[in-house]
Short mmCIF file of C-alpha atoms in Angstrom, two decimals:
data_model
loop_
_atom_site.label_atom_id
_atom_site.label_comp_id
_atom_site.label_asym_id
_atom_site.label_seq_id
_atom_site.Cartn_x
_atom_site.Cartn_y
_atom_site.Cartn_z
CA UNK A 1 10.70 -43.68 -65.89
CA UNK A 2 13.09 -46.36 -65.01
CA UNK A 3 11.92 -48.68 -61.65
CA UNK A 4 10.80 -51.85 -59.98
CA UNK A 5 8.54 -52.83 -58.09
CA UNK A 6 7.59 -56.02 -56.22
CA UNK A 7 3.80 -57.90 -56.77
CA UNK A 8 5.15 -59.93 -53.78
CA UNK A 9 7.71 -61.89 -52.94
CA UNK A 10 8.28 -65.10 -51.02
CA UNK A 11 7.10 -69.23 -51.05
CA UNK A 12 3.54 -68.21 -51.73
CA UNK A 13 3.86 -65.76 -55.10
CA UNK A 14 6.41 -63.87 -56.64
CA UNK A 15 6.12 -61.16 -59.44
CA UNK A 16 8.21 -58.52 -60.04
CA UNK A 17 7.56 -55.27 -62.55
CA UNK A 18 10.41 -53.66 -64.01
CA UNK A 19 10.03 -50.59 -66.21
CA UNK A 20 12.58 -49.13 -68.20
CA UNK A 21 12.14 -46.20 -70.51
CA UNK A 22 8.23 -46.76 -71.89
CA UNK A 23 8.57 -50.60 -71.55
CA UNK A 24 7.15 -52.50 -68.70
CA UNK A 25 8.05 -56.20 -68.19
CA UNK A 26 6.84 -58.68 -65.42
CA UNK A 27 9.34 -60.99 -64.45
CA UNK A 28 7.16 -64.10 -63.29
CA UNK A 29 3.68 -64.14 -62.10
CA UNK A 30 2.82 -66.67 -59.25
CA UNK A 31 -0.58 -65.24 -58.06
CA UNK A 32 -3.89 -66.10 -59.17
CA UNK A 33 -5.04 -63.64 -61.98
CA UNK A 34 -7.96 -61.87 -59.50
CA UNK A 35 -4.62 -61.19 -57.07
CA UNK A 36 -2.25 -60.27 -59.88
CA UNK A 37 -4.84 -57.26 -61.42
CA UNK A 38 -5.29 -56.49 -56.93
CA UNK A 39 -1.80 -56.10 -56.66
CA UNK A 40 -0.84 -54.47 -60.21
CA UNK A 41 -3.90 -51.76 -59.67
CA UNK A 42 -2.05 -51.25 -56.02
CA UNK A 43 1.18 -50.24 -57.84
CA UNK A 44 -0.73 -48.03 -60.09
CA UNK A 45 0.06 -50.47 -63.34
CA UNK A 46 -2.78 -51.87 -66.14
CA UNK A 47 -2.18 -55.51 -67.31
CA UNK A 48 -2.15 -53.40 -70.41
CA UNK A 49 0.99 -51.70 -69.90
CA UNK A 50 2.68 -54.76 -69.44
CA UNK A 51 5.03 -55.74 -72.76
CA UNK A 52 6.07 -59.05 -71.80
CA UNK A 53 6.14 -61.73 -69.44
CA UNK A 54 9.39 -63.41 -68.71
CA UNK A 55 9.33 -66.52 -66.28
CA UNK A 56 12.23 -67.88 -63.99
CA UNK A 57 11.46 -71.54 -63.58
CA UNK A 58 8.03 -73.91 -62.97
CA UNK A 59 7.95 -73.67 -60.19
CA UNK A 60 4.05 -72.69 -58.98
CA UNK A 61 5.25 -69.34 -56.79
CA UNK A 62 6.61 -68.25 -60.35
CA UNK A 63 4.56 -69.61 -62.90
CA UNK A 64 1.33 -70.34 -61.71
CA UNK A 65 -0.22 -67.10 -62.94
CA UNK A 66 1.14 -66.58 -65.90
CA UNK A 67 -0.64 -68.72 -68.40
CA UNK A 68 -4.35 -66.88 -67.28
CA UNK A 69 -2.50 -63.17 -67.28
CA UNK A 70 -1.07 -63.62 -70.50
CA UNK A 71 -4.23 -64.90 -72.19
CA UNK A 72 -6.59 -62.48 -70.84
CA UNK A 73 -4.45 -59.25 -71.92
CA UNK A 74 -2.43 -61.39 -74.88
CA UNK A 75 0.57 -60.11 -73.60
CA UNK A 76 3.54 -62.66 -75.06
CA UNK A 77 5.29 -64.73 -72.33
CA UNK A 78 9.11 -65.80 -72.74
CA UNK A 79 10.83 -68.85 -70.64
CA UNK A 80 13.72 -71.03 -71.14
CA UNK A 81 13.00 -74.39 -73.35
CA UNK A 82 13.49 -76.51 -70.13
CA UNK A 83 11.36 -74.40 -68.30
CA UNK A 84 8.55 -74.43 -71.62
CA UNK A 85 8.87 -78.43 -71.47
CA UNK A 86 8.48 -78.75 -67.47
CA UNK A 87 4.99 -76.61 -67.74
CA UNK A 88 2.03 -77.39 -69.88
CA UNK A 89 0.42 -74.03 -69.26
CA UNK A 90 3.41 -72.61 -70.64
CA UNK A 91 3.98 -74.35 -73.98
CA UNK A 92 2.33 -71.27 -75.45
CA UNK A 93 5.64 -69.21 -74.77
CA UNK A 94 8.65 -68.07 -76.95
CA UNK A 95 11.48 -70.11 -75.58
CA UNK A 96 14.66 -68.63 -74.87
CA UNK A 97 18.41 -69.56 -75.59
CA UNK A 98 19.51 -69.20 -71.63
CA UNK A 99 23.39 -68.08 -72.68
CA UNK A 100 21.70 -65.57 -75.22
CA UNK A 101 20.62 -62.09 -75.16
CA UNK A 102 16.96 -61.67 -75.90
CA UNK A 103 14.38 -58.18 -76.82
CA UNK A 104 11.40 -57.94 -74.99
CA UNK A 105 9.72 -55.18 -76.11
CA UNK A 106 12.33 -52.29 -76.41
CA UNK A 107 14.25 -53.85 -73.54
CA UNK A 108 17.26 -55.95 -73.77
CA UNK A 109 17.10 -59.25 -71.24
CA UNK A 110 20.02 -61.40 -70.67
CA UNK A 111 19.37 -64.68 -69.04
CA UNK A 112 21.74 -66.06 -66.47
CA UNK A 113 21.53 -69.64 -65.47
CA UNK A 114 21.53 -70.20 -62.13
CA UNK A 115 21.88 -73.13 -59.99
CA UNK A 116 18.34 -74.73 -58.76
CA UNK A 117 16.20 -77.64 -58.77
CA UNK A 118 14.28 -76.96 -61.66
CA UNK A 119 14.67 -78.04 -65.42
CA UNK A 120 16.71 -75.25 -66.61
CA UNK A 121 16.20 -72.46 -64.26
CA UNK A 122 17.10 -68.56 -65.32
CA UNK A 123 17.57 -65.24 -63.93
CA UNK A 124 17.70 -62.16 -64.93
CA UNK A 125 19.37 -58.70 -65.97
CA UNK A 126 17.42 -55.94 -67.97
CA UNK A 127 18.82 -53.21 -69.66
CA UNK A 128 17.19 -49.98 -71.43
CA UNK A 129 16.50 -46.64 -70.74
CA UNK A 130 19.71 -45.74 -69.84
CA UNK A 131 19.71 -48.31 -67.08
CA UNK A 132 20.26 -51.94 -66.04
CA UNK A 133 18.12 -54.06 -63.63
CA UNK A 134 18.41 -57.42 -61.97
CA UNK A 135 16.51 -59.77 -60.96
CA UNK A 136 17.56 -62.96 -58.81
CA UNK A 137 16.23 -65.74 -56.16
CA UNK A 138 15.66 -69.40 -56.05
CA UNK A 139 19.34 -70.48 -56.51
CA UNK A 140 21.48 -72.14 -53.89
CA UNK A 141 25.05 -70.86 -54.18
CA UNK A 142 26.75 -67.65 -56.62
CA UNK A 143 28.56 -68.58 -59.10
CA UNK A 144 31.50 -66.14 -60.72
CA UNK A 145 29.38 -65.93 -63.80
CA UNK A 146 26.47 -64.86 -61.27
CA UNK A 147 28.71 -62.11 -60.02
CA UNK A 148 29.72 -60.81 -62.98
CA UNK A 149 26.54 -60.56 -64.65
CA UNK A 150 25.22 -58.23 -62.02
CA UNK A 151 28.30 -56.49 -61.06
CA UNK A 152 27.17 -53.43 -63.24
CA UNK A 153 23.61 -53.32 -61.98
CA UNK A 154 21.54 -49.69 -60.85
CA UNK A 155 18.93 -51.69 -58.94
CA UNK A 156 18.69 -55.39 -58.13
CA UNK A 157 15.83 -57.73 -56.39
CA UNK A 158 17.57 -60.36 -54.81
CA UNK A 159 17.20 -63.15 -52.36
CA UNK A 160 17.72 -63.15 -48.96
CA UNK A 161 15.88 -66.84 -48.15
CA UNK A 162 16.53 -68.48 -44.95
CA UNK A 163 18.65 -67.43 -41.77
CA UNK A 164 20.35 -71.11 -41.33
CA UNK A 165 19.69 -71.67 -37.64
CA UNK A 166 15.76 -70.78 -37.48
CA UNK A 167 15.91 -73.70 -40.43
CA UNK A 168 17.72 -75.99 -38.79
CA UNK A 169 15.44 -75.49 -35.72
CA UNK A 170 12.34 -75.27 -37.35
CA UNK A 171 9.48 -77.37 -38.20
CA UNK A 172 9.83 -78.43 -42.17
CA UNK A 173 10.71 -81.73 -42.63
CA UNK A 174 14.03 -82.53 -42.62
CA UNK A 175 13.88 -83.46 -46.33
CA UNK A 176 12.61 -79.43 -46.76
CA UNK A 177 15.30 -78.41 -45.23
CA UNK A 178 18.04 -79.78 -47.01
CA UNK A 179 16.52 -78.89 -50.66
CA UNK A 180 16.13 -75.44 -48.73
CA UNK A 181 20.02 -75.53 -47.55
CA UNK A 182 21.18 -77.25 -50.40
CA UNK A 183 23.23 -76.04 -53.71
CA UNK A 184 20.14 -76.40 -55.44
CA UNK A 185 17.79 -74.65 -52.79
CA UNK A 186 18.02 -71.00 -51.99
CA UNK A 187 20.39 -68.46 -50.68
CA UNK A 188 20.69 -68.10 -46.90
CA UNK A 189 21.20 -64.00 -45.12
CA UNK A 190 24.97 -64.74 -44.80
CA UNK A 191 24.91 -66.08 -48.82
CA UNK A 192 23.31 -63.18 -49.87
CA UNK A 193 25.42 -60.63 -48.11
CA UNK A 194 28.73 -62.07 -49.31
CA UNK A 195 26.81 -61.35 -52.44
CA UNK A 196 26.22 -58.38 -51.91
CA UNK A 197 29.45 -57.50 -50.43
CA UNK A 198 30.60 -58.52 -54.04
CA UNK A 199 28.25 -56.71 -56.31
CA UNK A 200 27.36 -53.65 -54.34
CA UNK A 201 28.24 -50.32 -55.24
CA UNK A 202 27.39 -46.51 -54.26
CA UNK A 203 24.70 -46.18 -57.00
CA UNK A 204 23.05 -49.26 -56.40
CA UNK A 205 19.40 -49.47 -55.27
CA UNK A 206 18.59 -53.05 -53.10
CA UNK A 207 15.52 -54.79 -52.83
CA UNK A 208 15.52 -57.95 -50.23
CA UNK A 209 13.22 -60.37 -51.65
CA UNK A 210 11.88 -63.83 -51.36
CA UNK A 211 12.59 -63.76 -47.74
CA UNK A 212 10.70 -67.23 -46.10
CA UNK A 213 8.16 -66.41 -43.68
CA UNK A 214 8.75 -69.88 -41.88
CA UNK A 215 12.67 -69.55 -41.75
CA UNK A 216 13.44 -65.76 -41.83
CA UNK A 217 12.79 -62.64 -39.95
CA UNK A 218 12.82 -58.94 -40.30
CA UNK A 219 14.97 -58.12 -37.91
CA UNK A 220 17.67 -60.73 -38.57
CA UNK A 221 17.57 -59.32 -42.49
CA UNK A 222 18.17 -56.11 -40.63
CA UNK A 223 21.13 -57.23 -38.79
CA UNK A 224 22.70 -58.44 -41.79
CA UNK A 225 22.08 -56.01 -44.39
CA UNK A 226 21.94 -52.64 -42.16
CA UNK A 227 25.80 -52.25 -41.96
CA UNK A 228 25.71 -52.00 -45.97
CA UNK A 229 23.24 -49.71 -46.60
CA UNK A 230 25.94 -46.97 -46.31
CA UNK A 231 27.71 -48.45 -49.27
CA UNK A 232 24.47 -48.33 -51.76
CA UNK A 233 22.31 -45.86 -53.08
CA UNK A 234 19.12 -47.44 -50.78
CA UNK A 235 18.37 -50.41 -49.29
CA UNK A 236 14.48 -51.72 -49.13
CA UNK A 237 12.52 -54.98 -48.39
CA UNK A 238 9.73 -56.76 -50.59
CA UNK A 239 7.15 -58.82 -48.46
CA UNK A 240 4.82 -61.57 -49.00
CA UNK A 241 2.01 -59.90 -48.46
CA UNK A 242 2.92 -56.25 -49.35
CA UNK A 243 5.36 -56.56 -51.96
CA UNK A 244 7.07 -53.15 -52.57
CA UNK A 245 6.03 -50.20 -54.21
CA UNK A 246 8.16 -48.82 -56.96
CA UNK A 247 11.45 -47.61 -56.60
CA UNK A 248 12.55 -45.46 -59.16
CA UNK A 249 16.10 -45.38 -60.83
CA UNK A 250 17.31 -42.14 -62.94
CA UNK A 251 18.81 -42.91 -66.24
CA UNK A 252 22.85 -42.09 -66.03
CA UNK A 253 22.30 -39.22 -68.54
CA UNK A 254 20.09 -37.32 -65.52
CA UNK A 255 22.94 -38.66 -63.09
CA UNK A 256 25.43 -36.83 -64.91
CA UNK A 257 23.95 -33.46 -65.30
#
């Protein structure tokens, strides 16, 4: 089974599963272990299934979790060096070269670098199975690299942060809102629909993710990303609360019969 599924996604936790062929890999873990194993068990996954941990940034939404579920089920954690050296709790990973290719478990993972105000922040693509998976938030502008890199993707979580006016208007301080807006912050609903618009494709599955509950609203996501749903294979939200359940990609082999 190829898929992904979200933990939950937004300021207050992120984790994201992604399972391709018999390997399942958890890209960051920003939950408290007694929520992590409550929202694993409600995506019908064991800690024990899971073959790696692979971490974004420091950031605590990201990382927070990640030192107490790796320990408990010894299940190896991966991270950039910068990200290794910003974290105590997570000098016990295998750094990563961020322009290099890396195996986690039978899966392949190629970092991208993205653009974020963090010590060396990374995203991700996955490939195995007979399909490739991305993963992507907490960056402030796409880069070409960024584009090409998940150009050839079957099913991509990405982030849809802010709509721009509710920030302006709203109640963060007006240093938060500048990080937030800024080319180090994270991607507004316009930003990530030109990104779309650039990546999207009639097999692609979408998950919105990392959507602000301060700054953001369902049906302004709606507005923007409804009128491209006809141009992907399906088009699905991850919550804070919620996350989403799995969503399940067919290797191209199946596709082609």
């Amino acid at each position: 089974m190829n898929g992904l599924a979200s933990l939950g996604s937004g300021s207050r936790g992120n984790g994201t599963l992604v399972r391709l062929g018999e390997t399942c890999v958890l890209v960051d873990c920003g939950f408290t272990l007694k929520q992590t194993e409550m929202r694993l068990r409600r995506l019908d996954t064991a800690p024990g299934e899971i073959a790696a941990i692979i971490v974004t940034h420091e950031h605590a939404d990201h990382a927070r979790g990640v030192a107490a579920l790796a320990q408990k089920y010894a299940i190896p954690v991966f991270a950039s060096y910068g990200t290794l050296k910003a974290s105590l709790e997570l000098m016990v990973g295998r750094p990563f070269d961020s322009h290099q290719a890396f195996d986690a478990g039978a899966v392949s993972v190629t970092p991208v670098p993205v653009p974020h105000d963090c010590r060396e922040p990374t995203q991700f693509v996955l490939e195995g199975g007979g399909a490739r998976i991305g993963v992507i938030s907490d960056l402030g502008r796409i880069t070409a690299h960024i584009v090409e890199q998940y150009c050839h993707c079957d099913a991509i979580l990405m982030e849809s942060n802010h709509d721009r006016q509710m920030l302006v208007r709203g109640r963060y301080p007006e240093r938060l809102k500048r990080r937030i807006a800024s080319e180090v912050g994270h991607l507004s609903n316009e930003q990530a629909v030109g990104f779309l618009e650039k990546i999207g494709h009639p097999g692609l599955n979408v998950v919105i993710g990392h959507v602000s509950e301060e700054n953001n609203h369902r049906d302004l996501l709606e507005a923007c990303f409804e009128p491209l749903r006809s141009g992907v294979s399906s088009l699905s939200y991850a919550t804070q609360s919620m996350g989403m359940n799995w969503t399940l990609i067919a290797p191209k082999e199946a596709l082609a019969l």
